CSV table of C-alpha atoms in Angstrom, one decimal:
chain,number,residue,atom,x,y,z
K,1,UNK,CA,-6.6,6.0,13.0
K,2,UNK,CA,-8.4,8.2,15.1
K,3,UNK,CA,-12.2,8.9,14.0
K,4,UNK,CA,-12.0,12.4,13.5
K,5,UNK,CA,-8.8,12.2,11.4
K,6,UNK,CA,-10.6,8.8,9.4
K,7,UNK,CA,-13.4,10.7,8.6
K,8,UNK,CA,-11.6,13.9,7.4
K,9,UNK,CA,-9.5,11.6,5.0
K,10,UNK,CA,-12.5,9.4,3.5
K,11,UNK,CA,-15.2,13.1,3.0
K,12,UNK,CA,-13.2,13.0,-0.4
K,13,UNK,CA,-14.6,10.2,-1.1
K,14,UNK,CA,-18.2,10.8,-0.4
K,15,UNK,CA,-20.3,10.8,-3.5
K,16,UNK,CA,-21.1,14.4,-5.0
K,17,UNK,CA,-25.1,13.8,-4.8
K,18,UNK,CA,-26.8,11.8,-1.4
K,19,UNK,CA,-28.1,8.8,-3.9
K,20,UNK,CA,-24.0,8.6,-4.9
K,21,UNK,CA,-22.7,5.4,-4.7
K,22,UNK,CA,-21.0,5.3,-1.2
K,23,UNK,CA,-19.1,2.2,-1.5
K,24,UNK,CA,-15.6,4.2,-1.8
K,25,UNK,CA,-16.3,6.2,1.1
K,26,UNK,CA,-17.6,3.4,3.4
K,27,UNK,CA,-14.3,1.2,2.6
K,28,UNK,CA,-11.9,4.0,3.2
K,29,UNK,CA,-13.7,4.8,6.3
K,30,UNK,CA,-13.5,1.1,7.3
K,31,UNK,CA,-9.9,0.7,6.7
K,32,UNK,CA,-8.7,4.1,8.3
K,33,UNK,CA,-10.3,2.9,11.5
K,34,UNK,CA,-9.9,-0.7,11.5
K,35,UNK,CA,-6.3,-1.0,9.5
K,36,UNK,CA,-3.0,0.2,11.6
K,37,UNK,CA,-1.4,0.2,7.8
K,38,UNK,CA,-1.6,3.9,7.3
K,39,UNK,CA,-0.3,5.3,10.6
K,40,UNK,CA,2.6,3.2,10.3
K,41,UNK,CA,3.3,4.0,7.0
K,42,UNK,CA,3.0,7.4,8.0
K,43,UNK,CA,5.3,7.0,10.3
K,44,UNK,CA,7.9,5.7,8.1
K,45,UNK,CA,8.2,8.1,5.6
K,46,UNK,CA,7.2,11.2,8.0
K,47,UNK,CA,10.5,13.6,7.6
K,48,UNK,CA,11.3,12.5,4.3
K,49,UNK,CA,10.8,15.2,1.4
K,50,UNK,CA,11.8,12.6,-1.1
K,51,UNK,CA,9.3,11.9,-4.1
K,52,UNK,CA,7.2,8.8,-3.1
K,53,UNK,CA,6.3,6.1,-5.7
K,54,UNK,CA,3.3,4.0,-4.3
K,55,UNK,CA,3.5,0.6,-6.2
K,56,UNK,CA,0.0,-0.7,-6.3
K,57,UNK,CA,-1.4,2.2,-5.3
K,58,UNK,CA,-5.5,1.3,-5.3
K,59,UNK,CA,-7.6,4.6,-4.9
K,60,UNK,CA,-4.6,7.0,-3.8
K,61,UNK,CA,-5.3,6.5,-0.1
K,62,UNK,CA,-2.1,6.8,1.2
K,63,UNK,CA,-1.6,10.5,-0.8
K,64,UNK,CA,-4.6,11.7,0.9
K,65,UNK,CA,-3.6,10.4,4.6
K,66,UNK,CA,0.1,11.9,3.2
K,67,UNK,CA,-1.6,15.4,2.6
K,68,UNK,CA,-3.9,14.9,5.9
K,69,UNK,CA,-0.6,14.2,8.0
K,70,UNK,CA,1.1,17.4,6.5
K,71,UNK,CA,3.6,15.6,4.2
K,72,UNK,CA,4.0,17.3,0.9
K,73,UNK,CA,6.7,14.8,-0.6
K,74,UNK,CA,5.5,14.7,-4.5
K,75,UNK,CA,3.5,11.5,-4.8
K,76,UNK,CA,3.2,9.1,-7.7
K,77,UNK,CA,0.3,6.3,-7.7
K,78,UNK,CA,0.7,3.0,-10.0
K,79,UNK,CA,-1.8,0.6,-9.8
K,80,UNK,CA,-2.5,-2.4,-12.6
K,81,UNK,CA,-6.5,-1.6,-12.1
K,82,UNK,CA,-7.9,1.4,-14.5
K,83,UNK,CA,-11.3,1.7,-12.7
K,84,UNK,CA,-9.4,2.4,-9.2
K,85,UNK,CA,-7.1,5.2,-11.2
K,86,UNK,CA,-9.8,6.7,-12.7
K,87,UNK,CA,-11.8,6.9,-9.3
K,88,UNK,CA,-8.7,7.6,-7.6
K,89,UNK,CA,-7.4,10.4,-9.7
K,90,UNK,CA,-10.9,11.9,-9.7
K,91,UNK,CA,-11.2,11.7,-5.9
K,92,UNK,CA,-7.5,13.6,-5.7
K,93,UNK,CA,-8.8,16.1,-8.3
K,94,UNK,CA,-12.0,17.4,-6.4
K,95,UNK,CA,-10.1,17.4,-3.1
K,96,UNK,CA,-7.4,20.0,-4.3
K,97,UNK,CA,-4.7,17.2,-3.8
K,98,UNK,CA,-1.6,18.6,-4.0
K,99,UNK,CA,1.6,16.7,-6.0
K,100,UNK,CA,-0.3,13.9,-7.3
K,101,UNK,CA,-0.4,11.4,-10.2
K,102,UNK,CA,-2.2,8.7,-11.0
K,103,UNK,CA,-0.9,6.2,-13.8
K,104,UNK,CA,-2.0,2.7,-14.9
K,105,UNK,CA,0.6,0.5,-14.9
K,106,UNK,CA,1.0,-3.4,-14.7
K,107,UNK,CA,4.3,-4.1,-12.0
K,108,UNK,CA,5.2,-7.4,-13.2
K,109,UNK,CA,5.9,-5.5,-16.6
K,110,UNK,CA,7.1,-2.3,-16.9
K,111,UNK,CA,8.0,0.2,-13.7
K,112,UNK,CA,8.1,3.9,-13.9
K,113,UNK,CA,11.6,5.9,-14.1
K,114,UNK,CA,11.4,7.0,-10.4
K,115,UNK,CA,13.9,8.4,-8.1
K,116,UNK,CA,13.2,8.3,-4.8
K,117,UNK,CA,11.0,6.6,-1.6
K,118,UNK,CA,8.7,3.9,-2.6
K,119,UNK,CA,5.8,2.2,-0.9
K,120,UNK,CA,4.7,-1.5,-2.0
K,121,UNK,CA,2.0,-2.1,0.5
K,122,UNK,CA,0.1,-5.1,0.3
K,123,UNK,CA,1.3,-6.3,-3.2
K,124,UNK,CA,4.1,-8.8,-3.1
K,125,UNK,CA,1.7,-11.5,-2.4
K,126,UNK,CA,0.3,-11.3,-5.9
K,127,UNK,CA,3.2,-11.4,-7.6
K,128,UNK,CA,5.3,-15.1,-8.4
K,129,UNK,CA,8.1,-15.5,-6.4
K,130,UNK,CA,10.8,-14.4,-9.2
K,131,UNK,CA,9.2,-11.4,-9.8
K,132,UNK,CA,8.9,-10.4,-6.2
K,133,UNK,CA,12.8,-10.4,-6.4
K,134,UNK,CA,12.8,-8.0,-9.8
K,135,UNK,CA,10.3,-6.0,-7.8
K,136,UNK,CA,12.8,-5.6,-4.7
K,137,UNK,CA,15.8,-5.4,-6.9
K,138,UNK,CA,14.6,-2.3,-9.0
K,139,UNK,CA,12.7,-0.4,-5.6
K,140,UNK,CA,15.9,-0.5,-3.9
K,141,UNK,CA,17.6,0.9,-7.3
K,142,UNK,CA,15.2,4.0,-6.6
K,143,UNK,CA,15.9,4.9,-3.5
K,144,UNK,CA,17.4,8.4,-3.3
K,145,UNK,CA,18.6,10.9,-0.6
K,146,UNK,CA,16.3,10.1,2.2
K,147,UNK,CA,14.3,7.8,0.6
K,148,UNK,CA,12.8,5.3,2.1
K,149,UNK,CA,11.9,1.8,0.9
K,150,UNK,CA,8.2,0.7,2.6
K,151,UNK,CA,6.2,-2.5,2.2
K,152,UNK,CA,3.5,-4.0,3.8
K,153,UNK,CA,2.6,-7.3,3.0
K,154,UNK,CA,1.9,-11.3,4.9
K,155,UNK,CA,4.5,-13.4,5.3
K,156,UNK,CA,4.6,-17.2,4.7
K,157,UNK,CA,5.1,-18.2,8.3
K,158,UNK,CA,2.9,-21.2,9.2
K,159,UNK,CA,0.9,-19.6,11.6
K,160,UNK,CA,-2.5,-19.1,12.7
K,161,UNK,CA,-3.0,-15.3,11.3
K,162,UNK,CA,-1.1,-16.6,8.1
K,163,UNK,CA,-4.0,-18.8,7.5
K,164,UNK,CA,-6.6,-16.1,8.1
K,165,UNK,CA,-4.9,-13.7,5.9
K,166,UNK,CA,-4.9,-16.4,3.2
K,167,UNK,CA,-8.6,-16.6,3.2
K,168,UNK,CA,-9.0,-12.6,3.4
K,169,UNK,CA,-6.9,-12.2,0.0
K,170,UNK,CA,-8.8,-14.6,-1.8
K,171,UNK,CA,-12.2,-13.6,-0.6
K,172,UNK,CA,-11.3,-9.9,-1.8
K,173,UNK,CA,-10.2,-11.8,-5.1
K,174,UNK,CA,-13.7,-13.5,-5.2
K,175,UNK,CA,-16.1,-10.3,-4.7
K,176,UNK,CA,-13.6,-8.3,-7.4
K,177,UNK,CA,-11.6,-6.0,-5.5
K,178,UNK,CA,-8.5,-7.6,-6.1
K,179,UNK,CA,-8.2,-8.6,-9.8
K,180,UNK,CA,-5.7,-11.5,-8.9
K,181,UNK,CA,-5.2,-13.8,-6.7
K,182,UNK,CA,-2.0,-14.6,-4.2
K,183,UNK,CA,0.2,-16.2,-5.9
K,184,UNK,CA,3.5,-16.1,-3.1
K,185,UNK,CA,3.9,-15.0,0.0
K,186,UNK,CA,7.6,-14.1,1.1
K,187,UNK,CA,9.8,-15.5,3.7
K,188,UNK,CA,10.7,-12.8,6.7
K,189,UNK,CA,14.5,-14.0,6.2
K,190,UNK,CA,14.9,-14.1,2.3
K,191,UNK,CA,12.9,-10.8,2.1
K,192,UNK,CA,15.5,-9.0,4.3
K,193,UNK,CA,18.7,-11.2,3.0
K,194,UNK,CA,17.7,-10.3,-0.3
K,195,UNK,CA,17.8,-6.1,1.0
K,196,UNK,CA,20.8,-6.4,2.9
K,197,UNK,CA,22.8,-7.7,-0.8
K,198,UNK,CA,21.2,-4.1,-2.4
K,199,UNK,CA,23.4,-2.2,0.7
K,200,UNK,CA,20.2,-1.8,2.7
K,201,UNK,CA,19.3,-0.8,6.4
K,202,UNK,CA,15.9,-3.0,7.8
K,203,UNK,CA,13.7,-3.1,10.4
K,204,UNK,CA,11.2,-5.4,10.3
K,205,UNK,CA,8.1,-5.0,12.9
K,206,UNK,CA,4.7,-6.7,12.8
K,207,UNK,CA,1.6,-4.3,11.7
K,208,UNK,CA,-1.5,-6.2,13.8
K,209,UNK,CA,-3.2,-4.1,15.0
K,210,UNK,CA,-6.6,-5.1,16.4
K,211,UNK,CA,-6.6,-7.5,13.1
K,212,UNK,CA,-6.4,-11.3,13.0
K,213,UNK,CA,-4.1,-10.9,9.4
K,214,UNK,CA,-0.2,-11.8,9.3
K,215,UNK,CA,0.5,-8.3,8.3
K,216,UNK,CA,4.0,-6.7,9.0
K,217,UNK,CA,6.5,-3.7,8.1
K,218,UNK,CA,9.0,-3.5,6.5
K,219,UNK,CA,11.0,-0.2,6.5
K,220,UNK,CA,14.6,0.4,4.3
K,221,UNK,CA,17.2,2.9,3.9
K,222,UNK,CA,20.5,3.0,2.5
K,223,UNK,CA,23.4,2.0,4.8
């Protein structure tokens, strides 16, 4: 993302007072700038006016790059860790942030009534292999009008990156900022077989960037 644009986004999450804890602020700076996940999320969902359920939904970056970008689609953030929802639906409070909700919610449990788009970016990977299937099987349930289905996640492919991404998730497991570690990583085919069976358009692209991670995504509507 462009610097201008990163910084814009992550001022929301500057601390109030200079000796503020800036750790917030420095991540989403770092992954606006370095991460091609946001613009091509963005992208996916940009002339949709559907409401947007974000599925593991961290500190509510993607409503505020939503907001940034000029898309005003209701937004609805789940996320299984209650420090990130607090901070995140504190941040989204102090910046004004239109739409928004913030709820703590474990996915491999319970799911939200929800009719609409929904993003599951960089979660799949943390979930068993069965209840990556529930997962997909009740997102697609939710789509609605011009809703789009959008995940981000690695894909169990063998390769080079695959491995690196491997050691990234369980290095963010290992300092705490993921509370879990992967437990499955999908297969490109079964992931879009099992989409096709729910009567869904895919396109599947891989979401690099400048990184060395497996990361690619995944973008559905109904046929």
């Amino acid at each position: 993302m462009p610097a201008h644009d990163a910084r814009a986004i992550a001022r929301a999450f500057a601390p109030r007072h200079p000796w503020g804890n800036r750790w917030d602020y420095c991540y989403v700076l770092s992954k606006l700038r370095s991460d091609p996940l946001y613009p091509g999320v963005l992208d996916a969902l940009r002339g949709s006016r559907a409401p947007l359920l974000d599925m593991g939904c961290g500190l509510g970056l993607l409503a505020h790059a939503l907001r940034h970008d000029g898309q005003m689609q209701p937004y609805h953030g789940v996320d299984n860790d209650a420090a990130k929802i607090r901070r995140a639906a504190g941040v989204a409070g102090r910046a004004g942030l239109a739409a928004s909700a913030f709820e703590v919610m474990d996915l491999a449990t319970a799911l939200p009534a929800h009719r609409g788009s929904v993003a599951i970016l960089d979660v799949l990977q943390y979930l068993p292999a069965d209840a990556q299937s529930a997962l997909l099987r009740r997102a697609a349930a939710m789509l609605d009008g011009d809703g789009r289905l959008v995940l981000r996640m690695t894909l169990a492919d063998g390769s080079r990156r695959g491995r690196i991404s491997r050691i990234g998730d369980r290095a963010a497991n290992w300092i705490g900022w993921m509370q879990f570690r992967p437990r499955h990583y999908p297969d490109a085919d079964a992931l879009q077989a099992q989409l096709r069976q729910e009567s869904l358009q895919v396109d599947l692209s891989p979401l690099y960037g400048n990184t060395p991670f497996n990361n690619w995504l995944l973008v559905a509507r109904r046929a």
